[in-house]
Amino acid sequence: MTGGVVSRVAALRFFAALNPRQLDQLCEAGTPMSYQPGERIFAEGGDADRFWLIETGSVALDVRIPGRGDQVIETLGAGAVLGWSWLHPPYRWQFGASARERLETIAFDGAAVRNRCDADPAFGYAMLRLFTPVIVARLQATRLRLLDLYATSAQVGRP
Amino acid sequence: MSTAAAPAIVGSAVPQPYRVVSRRVDTADTVTIELAHDAGPLPAFAPGQFAMLTAYGIGEVPISLSGLPDPGDDRARRLTHTLRAVGAVTRALHATAPGATIGVRGPFGTSWDVESAAGQDVVIVAGGIGLAPVRPVLHAVLAGRARYGNVVLLVGARTPADLLYPGELLRWAASGVQLGVTVDRPADGWSGHVGVVPALIPHARFDPAHSVAFVCGPEVMMRFTAQALIERGLPASRLRVSLERNMRCGVGWCGHCQLGPLLLCRDGPVVDYARAEPLMSIREL
Ligand SMILES: Cc1cc2nc3c(=O)[nH]c(=O)nc-3n(C[C@H](O)[C@H](O)[C@H](O)COP(=O)(O)OP(=O)(O)OC[C@H]3O[C@@H](n4cnc5c(N)ncnc54)[C@H](O)[C@@H]3O)c2cc1C
Ligand code: FES
């Protein structure tokens, strides 16, 4: 089982910096999971007990706005990693996520990966080095969108 | 003094009357107009170059070429411009109806030099109205399709309703262009990407060692796009951006468009990123 997961994970670039032993250790916590178009993967406020490596398809991150429903704030595609709230207490999802089209993923058990990180600081550091750029890139993307770069001066501040 | 130089001086210093022959509404604030000359036409424009367009009695602004003339018919010297109404002059130009006359000076500035991408993958990244100045790149590449490798077009817009040329985007995708479109703010029913355009770059299929990139949009968007392309391995010297500064004369006389050592009306607007990058990050410029 793990062998299949290892080769699927190794086919994507995201975990390429892990050495073979670390990749095996990570994949022990991984399970293939598929989602149907429109299927909710997790809801805002729920237990952040996993993260996913997206193999094919795309995911919409959303936030619930009273009176306006679930507003999509970002989409993630193949090769991206979904979820980092499993890394830090209180381990709750800040946003929701649902599949936009049929989705193939490897889902990783957050608690198992955290335990491995605690037990093996080299593994933990390697994971942190992989996840920090993701968090930074998403923060930068959010800041860029806050600038509302394509708006005319008359549009700034308007939806 | 040579009289042979006179037409060029007229074309660059005195606006020539052009008639609006068609006007297509693209979005709530953007139109594409086609202009035909009444008297002698101006010299041919190359992709990336711009014209100074005059709304008589109001003012003059730089606007890039957004289409390639169709060689071989009487429309050969027609000019196509896509313009967004943001202030007094662009609002007046935006409002011109077919039959109206506007003044045109040009052609000005550097071109995208599409030819230099022959044999390479072509990566075009555009944000907002920035799709207009790179549209002729796409026209040129598709006209000589066999001479180029993969063609990638990544487009960012504020909302789905702000997307320029939606029909053409679909036609380009159908003709094999790898198209990625993303919006900052999705509307109900939008099933495409949501997010910034640099986020599409890691997933685009092109060979960074054998590609030329053409990038146009707000300056901050171009900086982050360039960073993402360079991270993929594309050399800054094969990445071109189109820079904007206020312009007045268009021919390197007045200094209004200065960016450090460059006069962007003459040394730009298309500048390779290896040259542009150090200037784009200086606060005083
Ligand atoms: C080389 C070059 C090519 C250009 N090509 C195009 C084009 O193809 N299509 C097009 O629509 N525009 C293009 N522009 C931008 C266009 O020239 C400006 O929008 C125009 O000069 C604004 O003049 P205005 O009198 O209408 O507005 P102004 O009164 O000058 O400005 C009104 C408001 O718009 C803002 N503004 C002014 N210029 C810009 C700008 N460039 N981008 C964003 N906000 C601006 C001002 O800060 C102000 O808030 C180009 C500019 C350059 C330098
Ligand atoms: S606009 Fe006058 S020098 Fe460039």
XYZ file of C-alpha atoms and ligand atoms in Angstrom:
501
model
C 0.000 0.000 0.000
C 2.704 2.476 1.082
C 4.707 1.638 -2.050
C 1.843 2.846 -4.251
C 1.505 6.025 -2.201
C 5.265 6.646 -2.357
C 5.360 6.460 -6.125
C 2.285 8.690 -6.460
C 3.767 11.276 -4.085
C 7.166 11.073 -5.763
C 5.523 11.786 -9.124
C 4.742 15.324 -7.937
C 7.341 17.942 -7.132
C 6.088 19.067 -3.752
C 7.949 16.554 -1.545
C 10.961 16.200 -3.864
C 13.331 17.622 -1.241
C 12.673 14.754 1.194
C 15.235 11.958 1.211
C 13.927 8.452 0.388
C 13.685 7.463 4.058
C 11.756 10.618 4.964
C 9.466 10.099 1.974
C 8.714 6.545 3.139
C 8.039 7.804 6.669
C 5.705 10.502 5.412
C 3.860 8.098 3.134
C 3.138 5.761 6.038
C 0.628 8.458 7.060
C -0.806 8.837 3.531
C -3.944 7.325 2.004
C -5.318 7.875 -1.514
C -8.649 9.705 -1.430
C -10.982 10.747 -4.246
C -13.725 13.351 -4.204
C -16.649 14.006 -6.512
C -17.233 17.428 -8.067
C -18.866 19.678 -5.485
C -18.054 17.360 -2.567
C -16.999 19.168 0.613
C -13.540 18.184 1.810
C -13.672 20.130 5.045
C -15.711 22.908 6.606
C -14.586 26.095 8.318
C -14.094 25.510 12.055
C -13.842 21.709 11.710
C -11.011 19.523 13.050
C -7.864 20.087 10.997
C -6.694 16.498 11.211
C -5.245 16.097 7.708
C -3.611 17.648 4.718
C -3.832 16.625 1.087
C -1.515 16.523 -1.880
C -3.629 17.216 -4.972
C -2.808 14.862 -7.843
C -5.513 15.848 -10.321
C -8.463 18.215 -10.246
C -8.887 21.440 -8.337
C -10.126 22.607 -4.967
C -11.962 25.791 -3.996
C -11.173 27.357 -0.639
C -14.149 29.228 0.676
C -15.354 31.281 3.569
C -18.933 31.470 4.782
C -20.368 34.975 4.727
C -23.781 35.342 6.337
C -26.347 36.175 3.675
C -23.882 35.506 0.833
C -23.192 31.808 1.292
C -19.797 30.208 0.698
C -17.561 32.694 -1.114
C -14.633 31.181 -3.021
C -11.433 32.967 -2.091
C -8.844 30.858 -3.894
C -8.495 27.741 -5.999
C -5.693 25.192 -5.822
C -4.750 22.815 -8.595
C -2.723 19.670 -9.250
C 0.609 19.544 -7.452
C -0.511 21.893 -4.674
C -0.860 20.972 -1.052
C -4.147 21.659 0.689
C -4.261 22.515 4.390
C -1.745 23.612 6.959
C -3.970 24.130 10.018
C -2.967 20.601 11.096
C 0.483 22.067 11.906
C -0.522 24.421 14.706
C -2.961 24.435 17.616
C -5.910 24.768 17.821
C -5.947 22.444 14.736
C -9.133 23.958 13.298
C -9.809 24.822 9.657
C -9.777 28.567 9.041
C -11.562 28.116 5.699
C -13.683 25.506 4.000
C -12.682 23.479 0.944
C -14.608 21.592 -1.701
C -13.751 19.729 -4.898
C -14.468 21.708 -8.071
C -14.058 18.706 -10.313
C -13.247 15.077 -9.699
C -10.281 15.085 -7.392
C -7.549 12.544 -6.784
C -5.436 13.192 -3.711
C -3.180 11.629 -1.160
C -4.514 12.534 2.289
C -2.039 12.572 5.187
C -2.935 12.027 8.811
C -1.958 15.290 10.537
C -1.457 13.834 14.029
C 0.729 11.006 12.703
C 2.910 13.433 10.730
C 3.161 15.767 13.745
C 4.214 12.868 15.971
C 6.894 11.940 13.459
C 8.067 15.576 13.372
C 8.320 15.623 17.190
C 10.158 12.307 17.315
C 12.586 13.123 14.500
C 13.637 16.793 14.385
C 15.400 16.349 11.013
C 12.138 15.096 9.523
C 10.232 17.889 11.287
C 12.605 20.537 9.966
C 12.356 19.142 6.436
C 8.547 19.321 6.649
C 8.657 22.870 7.964
C 10.951 23.888 5.111
C 8.396 22.533 2.666
C 5.325 24.059 4.276
C 6.724 27.508 5.122
C 7.055 28.582 1.444
C 3.465 27.459 0.852
C 2.250 29.607 3.711
C 4.404 32.544 2.545
C 3.226 32.218 -1.066
C -0.438 32.153 -0.023
C 0.139 35.153 2.258
C 1.784 37.049 -0.612
C -1.028 36.139 -2.982
C -3.547 37.383 -0.424
C -1.644 40.649 0.015
C -1.496 41.122 -3.744
C -5.225 40.690 -4.015
C -5.771 43.135 -1.158
C -4.056 45.721 -3.359
C -6.892 45.274 -5.870
C -4.364 45.924 -8.633
C -6.773 45.877 -11.565
C -9.206 48.362 -10.052
C -9.527 51.944 -11.252
C -9.275 54.549 -8.508
C -13.079 54.776 -8.605
C -13.454 51.023 -8.015
C -11.053 50.652 -5.083
C -12.934 49.426 -2.039
C -15.951 48.296 -4.095
C -16.751 44.614 -4.704
C 17.594 70.381 -43.980
C 15.922 67.501 -45.724
C 12.279 67.548 -46.757
C 12.281 63.732 -46.857
C 12.079 63.768 -43.068
C 8.888 65.805 -43.023
C 6.277 62.981 -42.963
C 7.972 61.329 -39.996
C 8.013 64.628 -38.129
C 4.342 65.193 -38.957
C 3.494 61.688 -37.739
C 5.464 62.014 -34.544
C 4.797 65.665 -33.656
C 1.438 66.532 -35.202
C -1.584 64.313 -34.597
C -2.992 62.881 -37.805
C -6.761 62.644 -38.137
C -8.052 59.063 -37.973
C -11.691 58.052 -38.197
C -13.235 55.599 -35.760
C -14.548 52.867 -38.054
C -15.689 50.436 -35.411
C -16.232 50.370 -31.684
C -16.750 47.182 -29.720
C -17.706 47.275 -26.055
C -15.495 44.769 -24.235
C -16.407 45.355 -20.589
C -18.207 47.987 -18.526
C -15.291 50.409 -18.873
C -13.311 49.113 -21.849
C -13.794 49.334 -25.607
C -11.813 48.264 -28.654
C -11.793 50.801 -31.451
C -10.538 50.469 -34.977
C -9.154 53.571 -36.653
C -8.708 54.326 -40.351
C -6.698 57.215 -41.744
C -8.279 59.878 -43.889
C -5.068 61.326 -45.315
C -1.696 59.562 -45.452
C -1.382 56.690 -42.997
C 1.281 56.655 -40.306
C 4.137 54.173 -40.655
C 3.246 50.595 -39.679
C 3.123 49.812 -35.953
C 4.832 46.738 -34.505
C 3.374 44.684 -31.596
C 4.252 46.409 -28.336
C 4.460 49.903 -29.800
C 2.027 52.622 -28.839
C 0.312 55.661 -30.311
C -0.479 58.987 -28.715
C -4.245 59.343 -29.161
C -5.832 62.781 -28.975
C -9.382 63.454 -27.905
C -9.611 66.880 -29.495
C -10.102 69.646 -26.967
C -9.412 67.340 -24.040
C -5.958 65.846 -24.262
C -3.615 63.186 -25.496
C -2.657 59.816 -23.964
C -0.420 56.858 -24.863
C -2.348 53.735 -25.897
C -0.761 50.513 -27.138
C -1.647 48.722 -30.293
C -4.020 45.858 -29.400
C -4.350 44.169 -32.780
C -2.207 43.438 -35.780
C -3.140 45.028 -39.065
C -4.337 42.529 -41.613
C -1.687 42.706 -44.334
C -2.779 42.493 -47.928
C -6.109 44.286 -47.828
C -7.162 47.914 -47.647
C -7.379 47.613 -43.880
C -3.615 47.126 -43.727
C -2.940 50.456 -42.066
C -5.909 50.402 -39.717
C -5.075 50.723 -36.047
C -6.738 48.720 -33.295
C -6.648 49.982 -29.722
C -8.326 48.713 -26.585
C -8.783 51.390 -24.006
C -10.098 51.593 -20.528
C -11.858 54.725 -19.292
C -9.998 55.864 -16.178
C -9.810 59.667 -16.501
C -10.743 62.639 -18.652
C -8.942 61.675 -21.867
C -9.591 57.943 -21.830
C -13.246 58.602 -20.953
C -13.560 60.878 -24.003
C -11.821 58.339 -26.272
C -13.956 55.559 -24.820
C -17.082 57.526 -25.726
C -16.149 58.195 -29.386
C -18.698 56.761 -31.801
C -17.951 55.346 -35.277
C -17.464 58.271 -37.664
C -15.801 60.481 -35.044
C -12.277 61.760 -35.629
C -9.419 61.387 -33.190
C -5.785 62.427 -33.553
C -3.014 59.865 -33.758
C 0.750 60.229 -33.449
C 3.152 57.333 -33.722
C 4.350 54.665 -33.924
C 6.375 55.078 -30.735
C 8.548 52.913 -28.564
C 10.102 49.488 -28.645
C 8.340 46.357 -29.839
C 7.919 42.964 -28.187
C 10.275 41.515 -30.838
C 8.080 38.436 -31.242
C 10.431 37.140 -33.934
C 13.156 36.533 -31.323
C 10.933 33.838 -29.780
C 10.977 31.710 -32.946
C 11.955 28.133 -32.096
C 11.144 28.687 -28.407
C 8.151 28.245 -26.133
C 6.152 31.452 -25.769
C 4.787 32.443 -22.366
C 2.417 35.397 -22.261
C 1.182 36.675 -18.908
C -1.326 39.507 -18.757
C -3.237 41.240 -16.000
C -6.306 43.436 -16.515
C -6.023 45.854 -19.448
C -2.475 44.435 -19.885
C -3.982 41.781 -22.152
C -4.473 44.480 -24.815
C -0.789 45.231 -25.518
C 0.140 41.505 -25.645
C -2.762 40.545 -27.916
C -0.697 41.331 -31.058
C 1.978 38.923 -29.765
C -0.606 36.162 -29.810
C -1.809 37.193 -33.257
C 1.759 37.134 -34.587
C 2.582 33.773 -32.976
C -0.636 32.154 -34.202
C -0.056 33.527 -37.701
C 3.281 31.661 -37.747
C 2.274 28.863 -35.360
C 4.661 26.206 -36.698
C 7.657 28.381 -35.886
C 7.020 28.404 -32.135
C 6.929 25.701 -29.454
C 4.329 25.592 -26.679
C 2.264 28.737 -26.399
C 1.077 29.572 -22.887
C -1.320 32.420 -22.147
C -2.044 33.229 -18.496
C -4.584 35.936 -17.825
C -5.680 37.607 -14.599
C -8.687 39.870 -14.172
C -10.492 41.526 -11.305
C -13.810 39.741 -11.911
C -15.139 37.451 -14.666
C -17.014 40.457 -16.115
C -13.714 42.329 -16.499
C -12.133 39.651 -18.696
C -11.148 41.044 -22.060
C -11.791 39.217 -25.349
C -13.600 36.179 -23.832
C -14.579 34.848 -27.277
C -11.018 35.098 -28.530
C -9.674 33.429 -25.398
C -11.827 30.395 -26.181
C -10.750 30.389 -29.829
C -7.085 30.625 -28.845
C -7.526 27.728 -26.396
C -9.246 25.699 -29.126
C -6.307 26.341 -31.437
C -3.862 24.812 -28.959
C -2.863 27.763 -26.792
C -2.452 26.600 -23.184
C -4.836 29.010 -21.520
C -5.058 29.767 -17.810
C -7.505 32.383 -16.594
C -7.848 33.492 -13.005
C -9.901 36.172 -11.287
C -9.471 37.972 -7.985
C -13.194 38.007 -7.231
C -15.346 35.240 -8.660
C -18.989 35.760 -9.502
C -21.727 33.169 -9.000
C -21.285 30.409 -11.555
C -17.559 31.037 -12.137
C -15.882 27.648 -12.306
C -12.371 28.786 -13.242
C -9.371 29.648 -11.087
C -9.544 32.168 -8.280
C -6.313 33.854 -7.210
C -3.429 35.862 -8.577
C -1.944 35.206 -11.987
C 1.627 34.389 -10.784
C 0.081 31.376 -8.983
C -0.664 29.822 -12.391
C 2.984 29.840 -13.448
C 4.232 26.771 -11.526
C 1.630 24.610 -13.308
C 2.084 25.911 -16.871
C 3.777 23.556 -19.327
C 6.787 25.218 -20.929
C 10.526 24.658 -20.957
C 12.019 27.574 -18.993
C 15.426 27.060 -20.605
C 13.897 27.525 -24.069
C 11.192 30.118 -23.621
C 10.578 33.805 -24.084
C 8.057 35.518 -21.806
C 5.969 38.611 -22.544
C 4.396 40.172 -19.462
C 2.021 43.108 -19.236
C -0.133 44.429 -16.410
C 0.104 46.549 -13.279
C 3.730 46.932 -12.223
C 3.371 44.996 -8.952
C 1.727 42.120 -10.814
C 4.611 42.123 -13.307
C 7.180 41.985 -10.488
C 5.570 38.961 -8.863
C 5.041 37.306 -12.242
C 8.680 37.832 -13.157
C 9.752 36.369 -9.810
C 7.635 33.255 -10.428
C 8.997 32.861 -13.973
C 12.580 33.271 -12.773
C 11.922 30.707 -10.024
C 10.860 28.314 -12.794
C 14.281 28.897 -14.396
C 13.549 31.475 -17.094
C 16.471 33.915 -17.463
C 15.528 37.572 -16.792
C 17.050 38.518 -20.140
C 14.357 36.449 -21.921
C 11.516 38.001 -20.011
C 10.011 41.228 -21.363
C 7.726 43.625 -19.555
C 5.811 46.655 -20.811
C 6.321 49.622 -18.509
C 4.138 52.685 -18.171
C 4.959 56.218 -17.109
C 3.237 59.480 -17.913
C 4.047 60.522 -21.454
C 3.913 63.819 -23.233
C 6.036 64.045 -26.398
C 6.473 60.323 -27.144
C 9.821 60.853 -28.870
C 12.396 61.382 -26.158
C 12.302 65.193 -26.018
C 10.459 66.159 -22.848
C 11.662 63.712 -20.187
C 8.187 63.050 -18.756
C 8.523 59.299 -19.117
C 11.923 58.964 -17.490
C 12.683 55.820 -15.482
C 16.278 56.137 -14.281
C 18.467 56.069 -17.395
C 15.535 55.115 -19.640
C 13.078 57.300 -21.492
C 10.229 54.826 -21.736
C 8.683 56.374 -24.860
C 11.926 55.654 -26.694
C 13.760 52.888 -24.731
C 10.431 51.264 -23.743
C 7.655 50.549 -23.170
C 8.919 47.003 -23.768
C 12.060 46.448 -21.723
C 13.783 43.209 -20.862
C 13.464 42.373 -17.200
C 17.196 42.121 -16.588
C 17.259 45.862 -17.339
C 13.908 46.795 -15.839
C 14.081 44.932 -12.525
C 16.652 47.137 -10.749
C 14.702 50.252 -11.821
C 11.298 48.902 -10.801
C 12.364 48.441 -7.195
C 13.768 51.962 -6.656
C 11.219 53.902 -4.635
C 12.275 57.301 -6.023
C 11.627 56.175 -9.614
C 3.083 52.971 -23.227
C 1.703 52.996 -22.661
C 0.731 52.201 -23.223
C -0.561 52.210 -22.717
N -1.490 51.414 -23.302
C -2.766 51.453 -22.859
C -3.761 50.671 -23.505
O -3.505 49.937 -24.454
N -5.031 50.759 -23.038
C -5.356 51.579 -21.986
O -6.527 51.641 -21.610
N -4.431 52.299 -21.336
C -3.140 52.270 -21.767
N -2.201 53.043 -21.147
C -2.606 53.864 -19.986
C -3.223 55.155 -20.447
O -2.262 55.913 -21.114
C -3.733 55.936 -19.202
O -4.849 55.263 -18.679
C -4.117 57.340 -19.565
O -2.954 58.080 -19.805
C -4.928 57.993 -18.469
O -5.240 59.317 -18.882
P -6.605 60.014 -18.484
O -6.516 61.448 -18.843
O -7.763 59.285 -19.038
O -6.654 59.843 -16.931
P -5.834 60.652 -15.802
O -6.630 61.847 -15.442
O -4.440 60.832 -16.252
O -5.928 59.598 -14.661
C -7.178 59.243 -14.044
C -6.961 58.211 -12.981
O -6.419 57.027 -13.555
C -5.185 56.714 -12.988
N -4.305 56.274 -14.068
C -3.678 57.039 -14.986
N -2.938 56.293 -15.795
C -3.104 55.032 -15.384
C -2.592 53.790 -15.814
N -1.727 53.702 -16.811
N -2.981 52.679 -15.158
C -3.839 52.748 -14.111
N -4.341 53.885 -13.650
C -3.987 55.005 -14.271
C -4.676 57.985 -12.374
O -3.818 57.718 -11.259
C -5.941 58.638 -11.919
O -6.388 58.101 -10.701
C -0.886 53.029 -21.617
C 0.103 53.826 -21.025
C 1.377 53.811 -21.545
C 2.429 54.663 -20.914
S 7.340 61.283 -23.326
Fe 8.696 62.918 -23.707
S 10.628 62.013 -23.386
Fe 9.251 60.356 -23.266
